[in-house]
Short mmCIF file of C-alpha atoms in Angstrom, two decimals:
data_model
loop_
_atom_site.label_atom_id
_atom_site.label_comp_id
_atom_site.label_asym_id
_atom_site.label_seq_id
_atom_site.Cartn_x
_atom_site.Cartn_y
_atom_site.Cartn_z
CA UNK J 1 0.00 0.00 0.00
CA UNK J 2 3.00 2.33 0.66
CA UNK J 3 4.13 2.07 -2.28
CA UNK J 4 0.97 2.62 -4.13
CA UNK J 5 0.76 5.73 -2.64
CA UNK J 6 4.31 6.82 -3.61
CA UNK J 7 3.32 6.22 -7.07
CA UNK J 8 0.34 7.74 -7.20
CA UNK J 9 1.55 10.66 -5.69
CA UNK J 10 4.52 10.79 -8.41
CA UNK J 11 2.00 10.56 -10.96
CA UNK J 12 -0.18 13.30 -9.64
CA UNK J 13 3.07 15.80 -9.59
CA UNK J 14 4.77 14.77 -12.63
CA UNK J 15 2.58 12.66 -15.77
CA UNK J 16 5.16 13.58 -17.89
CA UNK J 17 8.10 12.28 -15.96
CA UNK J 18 5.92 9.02 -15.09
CA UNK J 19 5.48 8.91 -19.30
CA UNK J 20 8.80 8.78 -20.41
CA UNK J 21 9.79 6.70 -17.60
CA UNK J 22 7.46 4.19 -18.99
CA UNK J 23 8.70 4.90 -22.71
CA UNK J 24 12.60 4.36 -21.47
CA UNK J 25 11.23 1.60 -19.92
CA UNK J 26 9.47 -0.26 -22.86
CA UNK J 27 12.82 0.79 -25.11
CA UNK J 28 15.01 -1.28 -22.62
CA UNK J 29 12.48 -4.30 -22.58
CA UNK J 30 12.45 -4.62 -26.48
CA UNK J 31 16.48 -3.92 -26.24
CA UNK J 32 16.83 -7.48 -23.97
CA UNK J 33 14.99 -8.81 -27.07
CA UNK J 34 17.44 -8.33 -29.26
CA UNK J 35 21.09 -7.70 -28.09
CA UNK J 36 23.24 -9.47 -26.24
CA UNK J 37 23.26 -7.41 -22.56
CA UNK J 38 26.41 -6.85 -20.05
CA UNK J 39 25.49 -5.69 -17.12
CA UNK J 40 28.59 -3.65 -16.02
CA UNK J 41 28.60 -4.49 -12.24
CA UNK J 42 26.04 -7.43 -11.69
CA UNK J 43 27.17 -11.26 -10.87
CA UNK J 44 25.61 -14.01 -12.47
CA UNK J 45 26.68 -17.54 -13.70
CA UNK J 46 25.39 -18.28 -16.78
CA UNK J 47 24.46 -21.22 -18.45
CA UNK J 48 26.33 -23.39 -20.82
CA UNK J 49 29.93 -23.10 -18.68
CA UNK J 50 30.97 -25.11 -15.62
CA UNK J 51 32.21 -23.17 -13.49
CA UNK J 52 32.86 -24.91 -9.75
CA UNK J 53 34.66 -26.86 -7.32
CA UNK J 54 34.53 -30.10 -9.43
CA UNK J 55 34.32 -28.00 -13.05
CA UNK J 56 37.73 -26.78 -14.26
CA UNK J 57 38.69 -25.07 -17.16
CA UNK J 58 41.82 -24.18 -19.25
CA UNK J 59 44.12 -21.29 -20.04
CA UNK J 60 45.52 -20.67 -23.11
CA UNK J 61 49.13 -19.78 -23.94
CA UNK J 62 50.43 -18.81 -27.37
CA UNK J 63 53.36 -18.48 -29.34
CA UNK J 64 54.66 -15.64 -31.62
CA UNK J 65 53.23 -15.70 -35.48
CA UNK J 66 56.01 -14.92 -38.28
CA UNK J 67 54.95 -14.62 -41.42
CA UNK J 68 57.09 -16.09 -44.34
CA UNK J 69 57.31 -16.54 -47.85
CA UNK J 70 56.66 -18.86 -50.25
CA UNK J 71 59.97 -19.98 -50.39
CA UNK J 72 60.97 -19.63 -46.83
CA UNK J 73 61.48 -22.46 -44.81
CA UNK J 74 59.11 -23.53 -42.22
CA UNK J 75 60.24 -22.26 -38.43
CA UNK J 76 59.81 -25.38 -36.12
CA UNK J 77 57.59 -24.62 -33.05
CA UNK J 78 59.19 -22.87 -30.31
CA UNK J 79 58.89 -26.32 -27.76
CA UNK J 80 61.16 -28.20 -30.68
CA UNK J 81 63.54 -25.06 -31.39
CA UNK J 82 64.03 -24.11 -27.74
CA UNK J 83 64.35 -27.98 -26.17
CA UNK J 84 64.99 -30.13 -29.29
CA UNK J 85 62.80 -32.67 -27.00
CA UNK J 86 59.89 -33.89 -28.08
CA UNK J 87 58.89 -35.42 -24.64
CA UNK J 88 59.52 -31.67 -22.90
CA UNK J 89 56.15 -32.16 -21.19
CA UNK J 90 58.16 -35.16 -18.83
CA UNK J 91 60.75 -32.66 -17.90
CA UNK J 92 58.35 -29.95 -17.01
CA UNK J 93 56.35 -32.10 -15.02
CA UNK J 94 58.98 -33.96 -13.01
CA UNK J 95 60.75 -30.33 -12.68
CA UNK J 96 57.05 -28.40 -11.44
CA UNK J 97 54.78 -31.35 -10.25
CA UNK J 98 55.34 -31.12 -6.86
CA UNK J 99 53.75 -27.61 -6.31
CA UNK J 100 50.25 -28.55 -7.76
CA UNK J 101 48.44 -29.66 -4.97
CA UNK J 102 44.56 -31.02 -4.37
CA UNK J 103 41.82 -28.87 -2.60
CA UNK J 104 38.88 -30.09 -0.92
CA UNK J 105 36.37 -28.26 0.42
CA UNK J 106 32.99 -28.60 2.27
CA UNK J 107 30.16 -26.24 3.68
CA UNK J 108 27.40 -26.82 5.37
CA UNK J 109 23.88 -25.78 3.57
CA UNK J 110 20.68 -25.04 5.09
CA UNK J 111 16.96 -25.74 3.50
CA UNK J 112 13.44 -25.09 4.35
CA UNK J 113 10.70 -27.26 4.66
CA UNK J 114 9.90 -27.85 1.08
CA UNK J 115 6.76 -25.07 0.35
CA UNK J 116 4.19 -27.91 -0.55
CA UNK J 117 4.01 -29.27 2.85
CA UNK J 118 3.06 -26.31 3.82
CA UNK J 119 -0.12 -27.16 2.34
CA UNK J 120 -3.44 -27.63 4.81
CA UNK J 121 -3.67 -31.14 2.25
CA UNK J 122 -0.15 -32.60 3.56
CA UNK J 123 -0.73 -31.08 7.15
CA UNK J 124 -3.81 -33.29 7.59
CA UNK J 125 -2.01 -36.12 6.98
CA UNK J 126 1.43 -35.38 8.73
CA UNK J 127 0.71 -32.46 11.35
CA UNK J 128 3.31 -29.53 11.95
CA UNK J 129 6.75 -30.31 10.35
CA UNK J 130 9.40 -29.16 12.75
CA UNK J 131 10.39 -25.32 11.50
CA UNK J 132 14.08 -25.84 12.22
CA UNK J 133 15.91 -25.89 8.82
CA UNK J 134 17.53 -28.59 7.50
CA UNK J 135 21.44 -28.93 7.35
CA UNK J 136 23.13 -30.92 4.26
CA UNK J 137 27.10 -30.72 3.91
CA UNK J 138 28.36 -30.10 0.13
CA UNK J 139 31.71 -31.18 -0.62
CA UNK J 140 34.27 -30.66 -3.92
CA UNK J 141 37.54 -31.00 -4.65
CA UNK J 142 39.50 -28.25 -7.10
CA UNK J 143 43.31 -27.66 -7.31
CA UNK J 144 45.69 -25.47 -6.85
CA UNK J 145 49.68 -24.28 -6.99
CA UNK J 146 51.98 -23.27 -4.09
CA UNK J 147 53.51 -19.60 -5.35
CA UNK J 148 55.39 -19.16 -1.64
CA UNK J 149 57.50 -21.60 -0.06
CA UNK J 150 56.26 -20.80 3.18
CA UNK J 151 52.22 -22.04 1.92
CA UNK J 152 50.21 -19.51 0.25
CA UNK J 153 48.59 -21.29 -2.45
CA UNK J 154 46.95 -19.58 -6.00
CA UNK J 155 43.09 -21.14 -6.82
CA UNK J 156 39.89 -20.31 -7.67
CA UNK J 157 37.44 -18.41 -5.49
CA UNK J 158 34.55 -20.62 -6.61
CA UNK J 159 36.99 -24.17 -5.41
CA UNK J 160 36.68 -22.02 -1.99
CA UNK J 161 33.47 -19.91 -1.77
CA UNK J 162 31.26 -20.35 1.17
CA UNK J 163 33.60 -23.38 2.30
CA UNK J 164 33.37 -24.05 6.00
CA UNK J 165 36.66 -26.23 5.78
CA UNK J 166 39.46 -26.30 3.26
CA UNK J 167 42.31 -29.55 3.17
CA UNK J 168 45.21 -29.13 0.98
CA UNK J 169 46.36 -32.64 -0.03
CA UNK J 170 50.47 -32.32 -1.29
CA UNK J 171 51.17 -34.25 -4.03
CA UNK J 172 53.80 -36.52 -1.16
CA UNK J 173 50.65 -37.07 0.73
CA UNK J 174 50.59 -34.53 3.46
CA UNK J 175 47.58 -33.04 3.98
CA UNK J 176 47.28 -29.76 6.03
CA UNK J 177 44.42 -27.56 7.02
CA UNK J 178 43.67 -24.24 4.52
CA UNK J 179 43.08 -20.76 5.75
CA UNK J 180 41.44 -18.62 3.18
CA UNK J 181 43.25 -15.61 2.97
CA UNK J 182 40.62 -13.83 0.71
CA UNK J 183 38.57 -14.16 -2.40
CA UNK J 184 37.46 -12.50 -5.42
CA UNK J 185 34.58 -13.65 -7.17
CA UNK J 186 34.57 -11.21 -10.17
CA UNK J 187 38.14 -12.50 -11.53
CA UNK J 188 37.52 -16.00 -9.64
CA UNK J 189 41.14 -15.59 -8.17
CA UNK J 190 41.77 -16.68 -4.23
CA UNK J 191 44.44 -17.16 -1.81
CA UNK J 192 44.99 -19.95 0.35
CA UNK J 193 47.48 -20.30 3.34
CA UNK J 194 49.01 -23.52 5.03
CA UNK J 195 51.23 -23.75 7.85
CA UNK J 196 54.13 -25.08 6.11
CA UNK J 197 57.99 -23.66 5.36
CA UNK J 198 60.29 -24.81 2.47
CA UNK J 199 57.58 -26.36 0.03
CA UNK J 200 58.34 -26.48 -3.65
CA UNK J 201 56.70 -23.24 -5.42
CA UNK J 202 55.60 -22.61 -9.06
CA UNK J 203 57.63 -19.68 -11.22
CA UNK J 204 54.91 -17.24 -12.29
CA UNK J 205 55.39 -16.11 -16.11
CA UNK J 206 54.18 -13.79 -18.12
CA UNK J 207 51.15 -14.11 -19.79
CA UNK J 208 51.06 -10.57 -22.08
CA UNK J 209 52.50 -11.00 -25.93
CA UNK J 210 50.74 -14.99 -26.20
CA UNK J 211 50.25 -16.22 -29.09
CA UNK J 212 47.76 -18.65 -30.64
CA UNK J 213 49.88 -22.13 -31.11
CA UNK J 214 51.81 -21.72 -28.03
CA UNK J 215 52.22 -25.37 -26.39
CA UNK J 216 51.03 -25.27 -22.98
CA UNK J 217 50.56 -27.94 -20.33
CA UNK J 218 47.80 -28.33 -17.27
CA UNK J 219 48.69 -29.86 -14.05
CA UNK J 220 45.55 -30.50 -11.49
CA UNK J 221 42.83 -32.95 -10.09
CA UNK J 222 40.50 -33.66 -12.71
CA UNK J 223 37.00 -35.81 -11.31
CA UNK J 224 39.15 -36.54 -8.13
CA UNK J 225 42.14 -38.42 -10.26
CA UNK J 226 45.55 -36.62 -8.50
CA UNK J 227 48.04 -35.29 -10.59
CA UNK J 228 46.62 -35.60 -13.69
CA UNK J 229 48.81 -33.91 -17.11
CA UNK J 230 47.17 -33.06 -20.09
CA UNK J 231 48.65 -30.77 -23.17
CA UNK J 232 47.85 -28.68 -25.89
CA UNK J 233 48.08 -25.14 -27.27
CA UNK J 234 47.03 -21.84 -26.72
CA UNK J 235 44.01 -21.92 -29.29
CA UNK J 236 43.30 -18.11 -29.17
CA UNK J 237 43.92 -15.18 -26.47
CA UNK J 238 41.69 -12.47 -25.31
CA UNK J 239 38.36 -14.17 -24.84
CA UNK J 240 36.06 -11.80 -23.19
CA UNK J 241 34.01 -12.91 -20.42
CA UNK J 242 31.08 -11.93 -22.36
CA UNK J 243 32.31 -14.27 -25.23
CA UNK J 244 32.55 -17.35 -23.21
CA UNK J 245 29.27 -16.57 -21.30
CA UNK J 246 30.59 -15.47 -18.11
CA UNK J 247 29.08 -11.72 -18.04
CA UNK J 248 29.54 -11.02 -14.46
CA UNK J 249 33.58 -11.59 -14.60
CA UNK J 250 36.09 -9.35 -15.40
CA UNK J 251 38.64 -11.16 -17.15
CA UNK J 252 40.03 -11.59 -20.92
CA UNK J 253 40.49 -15.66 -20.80
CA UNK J 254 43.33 -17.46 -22.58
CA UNK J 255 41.92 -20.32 -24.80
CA UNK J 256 43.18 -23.77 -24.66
CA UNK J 257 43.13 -27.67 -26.39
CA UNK J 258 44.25 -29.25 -23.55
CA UNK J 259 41.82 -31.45 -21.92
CA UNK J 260 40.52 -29.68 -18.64
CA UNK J 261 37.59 -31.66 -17.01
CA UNK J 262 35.77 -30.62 -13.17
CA UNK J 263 38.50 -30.77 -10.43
CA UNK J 264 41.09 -28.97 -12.54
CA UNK J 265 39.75 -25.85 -11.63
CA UNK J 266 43.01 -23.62 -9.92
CA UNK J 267 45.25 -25.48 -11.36
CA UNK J 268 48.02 -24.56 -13.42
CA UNK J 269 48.49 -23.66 -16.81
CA UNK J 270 52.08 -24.03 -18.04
CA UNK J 271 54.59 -22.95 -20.82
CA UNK J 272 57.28 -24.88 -22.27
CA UNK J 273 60.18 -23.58 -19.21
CA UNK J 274 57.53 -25.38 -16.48
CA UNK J 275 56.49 -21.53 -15.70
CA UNK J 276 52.83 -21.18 -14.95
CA UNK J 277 50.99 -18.12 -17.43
CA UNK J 278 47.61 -19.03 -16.89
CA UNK J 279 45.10 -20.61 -13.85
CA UNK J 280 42.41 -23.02 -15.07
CA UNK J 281 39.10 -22.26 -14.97
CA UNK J 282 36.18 -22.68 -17.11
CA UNK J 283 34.98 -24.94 -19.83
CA UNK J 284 31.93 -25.18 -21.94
CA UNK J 285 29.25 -28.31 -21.21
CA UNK J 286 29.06 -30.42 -24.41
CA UNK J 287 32.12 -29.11 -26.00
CA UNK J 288 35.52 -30.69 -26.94
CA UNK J 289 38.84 -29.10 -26.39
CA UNK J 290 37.36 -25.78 -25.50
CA UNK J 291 38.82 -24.91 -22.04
CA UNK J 292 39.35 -21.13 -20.74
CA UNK J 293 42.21 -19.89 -18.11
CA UNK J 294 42.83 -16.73 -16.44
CA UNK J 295 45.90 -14.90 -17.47
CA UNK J 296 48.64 -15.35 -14.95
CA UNK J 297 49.18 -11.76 -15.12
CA UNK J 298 46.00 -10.60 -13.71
CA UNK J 299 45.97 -13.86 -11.31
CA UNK J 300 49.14 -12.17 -9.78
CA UNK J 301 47.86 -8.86 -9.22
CA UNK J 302 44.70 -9.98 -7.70
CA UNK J 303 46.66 -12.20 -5.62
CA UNK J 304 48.80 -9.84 -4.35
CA UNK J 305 45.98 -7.69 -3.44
CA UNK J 306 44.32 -10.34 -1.55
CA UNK J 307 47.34 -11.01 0.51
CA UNK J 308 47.37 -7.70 1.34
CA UNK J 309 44.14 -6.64 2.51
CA UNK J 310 42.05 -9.70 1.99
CA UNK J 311 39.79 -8.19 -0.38
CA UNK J 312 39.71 -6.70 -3.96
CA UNK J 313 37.44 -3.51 -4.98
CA UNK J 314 36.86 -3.47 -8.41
CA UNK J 315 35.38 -0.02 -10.15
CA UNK J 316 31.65 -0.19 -10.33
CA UNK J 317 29.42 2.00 -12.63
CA UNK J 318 25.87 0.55 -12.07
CA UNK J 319 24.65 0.46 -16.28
CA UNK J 320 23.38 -1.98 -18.28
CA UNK J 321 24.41 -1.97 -21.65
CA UNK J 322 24.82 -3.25 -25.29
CA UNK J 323 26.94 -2.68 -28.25
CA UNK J 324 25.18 -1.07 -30.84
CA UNK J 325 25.13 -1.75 -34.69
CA UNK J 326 23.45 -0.57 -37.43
CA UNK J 327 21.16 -3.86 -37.37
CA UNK J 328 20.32 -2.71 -33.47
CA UNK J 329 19.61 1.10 -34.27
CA UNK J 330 17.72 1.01 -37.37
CA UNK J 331 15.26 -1.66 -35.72
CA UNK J 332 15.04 0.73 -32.10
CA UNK J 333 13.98 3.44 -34.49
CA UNK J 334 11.52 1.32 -36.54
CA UNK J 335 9.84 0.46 -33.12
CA UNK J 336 10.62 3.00 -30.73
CA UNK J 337 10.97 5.88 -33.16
CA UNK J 338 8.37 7.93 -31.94
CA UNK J 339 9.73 7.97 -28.30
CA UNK J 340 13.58 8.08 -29.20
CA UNK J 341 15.99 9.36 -31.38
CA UNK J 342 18.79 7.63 -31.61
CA UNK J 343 21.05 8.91 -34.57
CA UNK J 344 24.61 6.86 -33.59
CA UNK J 345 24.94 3.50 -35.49
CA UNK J 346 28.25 2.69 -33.10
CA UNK J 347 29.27 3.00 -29.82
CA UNK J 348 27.75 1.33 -26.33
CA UNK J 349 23.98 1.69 -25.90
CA UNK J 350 22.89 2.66 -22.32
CA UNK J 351 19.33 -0.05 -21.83
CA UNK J 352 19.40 0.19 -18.11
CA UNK J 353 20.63 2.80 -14.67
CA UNK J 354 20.77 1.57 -11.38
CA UNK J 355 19.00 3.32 -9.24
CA UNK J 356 21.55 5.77 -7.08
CA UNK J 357 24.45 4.05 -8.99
CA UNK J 358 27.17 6.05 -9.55
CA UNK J 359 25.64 6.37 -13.16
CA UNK J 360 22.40 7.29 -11.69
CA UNK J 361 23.97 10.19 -9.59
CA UNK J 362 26.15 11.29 -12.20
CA UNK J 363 23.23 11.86 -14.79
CA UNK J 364 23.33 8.78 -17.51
CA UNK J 365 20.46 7.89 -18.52
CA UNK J 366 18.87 4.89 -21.00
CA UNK J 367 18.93 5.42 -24.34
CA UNK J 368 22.27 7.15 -24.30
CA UNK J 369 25.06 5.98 -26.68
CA UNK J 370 28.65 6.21 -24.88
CA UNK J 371 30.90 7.11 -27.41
CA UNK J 372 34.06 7.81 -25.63
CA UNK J 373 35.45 7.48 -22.16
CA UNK J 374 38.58 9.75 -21.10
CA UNK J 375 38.79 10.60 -24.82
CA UNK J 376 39.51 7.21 -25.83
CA UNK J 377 36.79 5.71 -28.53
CA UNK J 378 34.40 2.80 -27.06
CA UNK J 379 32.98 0.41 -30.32
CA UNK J 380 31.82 -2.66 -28.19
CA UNK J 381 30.98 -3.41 -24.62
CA UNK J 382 34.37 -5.06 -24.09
CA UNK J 383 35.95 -1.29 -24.48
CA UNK J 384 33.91 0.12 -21.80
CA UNK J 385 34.50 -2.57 -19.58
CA UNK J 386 38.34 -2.52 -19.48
CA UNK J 387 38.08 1.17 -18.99
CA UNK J 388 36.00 0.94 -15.87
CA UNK J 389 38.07 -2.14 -14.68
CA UNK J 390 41.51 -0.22 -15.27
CA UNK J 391 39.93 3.27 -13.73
CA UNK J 392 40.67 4.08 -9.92
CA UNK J 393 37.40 4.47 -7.30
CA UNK J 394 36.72 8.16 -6.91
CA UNK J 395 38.29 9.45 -9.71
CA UNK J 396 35.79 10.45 -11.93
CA UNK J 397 35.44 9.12 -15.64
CA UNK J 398 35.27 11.88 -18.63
CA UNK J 399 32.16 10.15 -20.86
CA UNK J 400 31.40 11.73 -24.04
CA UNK J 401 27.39 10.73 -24.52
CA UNK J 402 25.21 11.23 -27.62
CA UNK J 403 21.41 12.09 -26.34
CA UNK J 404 18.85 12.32 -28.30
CA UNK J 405 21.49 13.73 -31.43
CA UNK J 406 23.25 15.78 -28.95
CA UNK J 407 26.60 14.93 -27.37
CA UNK J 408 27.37 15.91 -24.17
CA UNK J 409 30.02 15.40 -20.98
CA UNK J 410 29.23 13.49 -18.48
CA UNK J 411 31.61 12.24 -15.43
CA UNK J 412 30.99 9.76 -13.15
CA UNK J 413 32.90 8.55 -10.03
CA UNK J 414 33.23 4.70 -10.30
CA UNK J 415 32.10 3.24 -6.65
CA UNK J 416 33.21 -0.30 -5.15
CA UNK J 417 31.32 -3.40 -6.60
CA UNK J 418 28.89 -4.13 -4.60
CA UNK J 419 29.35 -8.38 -5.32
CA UNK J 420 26.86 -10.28 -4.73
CA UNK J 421 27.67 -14.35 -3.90
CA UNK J 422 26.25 -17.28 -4.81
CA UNK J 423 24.15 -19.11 -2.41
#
């Protein structure tokens, strides 16, 4: 009823306002109709991907292209030229094995009296069910890799998430309880600590300048079977998270061949020198030899981050949006022309505002086309979101927004991500 009245009382001040609230409105529903939609702040698991304790998925490394000739002669890959081995993936794995380990993890769950016994029908028959809730434990197993000899440990949040316990199984047998240093759930990065001193560590690479056909090898735990090796190559860098289906993380995946299956998850993605350059993470239901790995790069500086204050705050604008094409405009104006005029045939198309986001506050509104951000051109969704990721809380953003066939300034202070968790 209170918010009846609000309404009404809005309505009885401002029609007007009320009407073109309603028009946005109806141009952001037919919008989700059509586009794909990245909602720059929200976190959602989408379907299609595994992403979780006993789902891993691969990173993808890559090795420089050269072009040649005709009459050139082939360049052997960079495994053969560098080793001359062609059984390098032994000597990497005898040299790093050690500091992959296995992570288990358990929480406890709680759940309701199922709603239908709720029922007068079922209460006839069985009386008042207790109201206490029910407790079930849920249990998986991930992996991970020791990047300290004295027991911090590099995985995935979602191996971790929620867990009441964490065991950290060495690959000599020792087992040791796992203190979870912190998590980040929008690059899936997390630190674990053990109490342990002189244990064999991991060399961290450098996973900027890969190249599709890079050879690569994954170390981890795959469906509970310990130090499992598979290999491959980098098949393609620079997923977005958009392109593998995982819109609520902020990462540009590496692409790999090599088998990843659930329980790889944290585990190590390898070059040719045994030195890890990407984490394993995600893989795509159904598919074959499509696995996805965050960069080492951005592994390390969320790690280091956690370590040092246990958390990571990540910029946070509060829009939903699309990229727009020619296809997407000319069919907004066919259907919405009346109500909007939207003359841009590129840039990113505002659909949604959060209410008292820092877009909200700062004036954007839907139906505006953001064009460029700190002077810098933004073409697809993927441009605004590295922007925003790479921008500093507080300092505010320089947007250049056509409105209606005006362009304007508009800045907005990025806020911390408000993440919301899985339950």
């Amino acid at each position: 009823m209170k918010i009846n009245k609000i309404c009404c009382a809005a309505q009885n001040i401002d029609t007007k306002g009320l009407r073109q609230k309603q028009e946005r409105n109806s141009m952001m529903s037919m919008l989700l109709k059509v586009s794909l939609v990245v909602f720059l702040g929200g976190c959602s698991l989408l379907p299609g991907k595994t992403f979780g304790k006993q789902e891993s998925d691969a990173q993808s490394q890559a090795a420089p292209q050269s072009t040649t000739n005709p009459d050139s002669a082939i360049v052997p890959p960079p495994i053969f030229s560098s080793s001359n081995d062609p059984n390098f993936v032994v000597g990497v794995v005898q040299k790093v094995g050690s500091a992959v380990v296995r992570i288990d993890s358990s929480r406890t769950v709680a759940s309701q009296t199922p709603e239908e016994f709720e029922d007068p029908f079922f209460r006839r028959f069985f009386g008042e069910l207790p109201s206490q809730p029910r407790q079930r434990v849920e249990r998986g197993s991930g992996s991970g890799f020791i990047i300290s000899s004295s027991g911090e440990i590099l995985t995935n949040s979602h191996v971790v998430d929620g867990a009441d316990s964490v065991t950290v199984t060495l690959k000599d047998g020792r087992t040791f309880n796992g203190k979870v240093l912190g998590e980040d759930p929008v690059t899936d990065v997390a630190v674990i600590k053990i109490a342990a001193n002189n244990l064999p560590t991991l060399a961290l690479g450098n996973s900027d300048g890969l190249q599709p056909g890079e050879a690569v090898i994954a170390i981890g735990n795959p469906l509970g079977l310990n130090n499992t090796v598979t290999s491959g190559i980098i098949s393609a860098t620079g997923r977005s998270s958009s392109d593998i289906g995982a819109s609520d993380k902020r990462v540009d995946y590496l692409q790999t061949d090599a088998a990843i299956n659930p329980g790889n998850s944290g585990g190590p993605l390898l070059n040719v020198r045994g030195q890890v350059i990407g984490m394993n993470t995600a893989i795509i239901r159904g598919a074959q030899g499509l696995g996805f790995a965050i960069p080492v790069n951005t592994a390390q500086r969320i790690a280091q981050e956690l370590i040092a204050n246990g958390k990571v705050d990540h910029p946070y604008l509060g829009v939903q949006m699309v990229t727009l094409t020619p296809e997407i405009r000319e069919r907004i104006n066919n259907e919405l022309g009346d109500r909007i005029n939207l003359t841009a045939d590129k840039g990113v198309l505002l659909i949604k505002i959060v209410p008292r986001s820092p877009a909200s506050v700062a004036g954007l509104r839907t139906g505006d086309v953001i064009r460029s951000i700190n002077n810098q051109p933004v073409n697809k969704i993927e441009d605004v979101q590295k922007l925003v990721e790479n921008s500093k809380i507080g300092n505010p953003l320089q947007m250049q927004v056509e409105r209606d066939g005006q362009v304007t300034q508009i800045a907005v202070k990025p806020a911390p991500l408000p993440v919301r968790r899985e339950s």
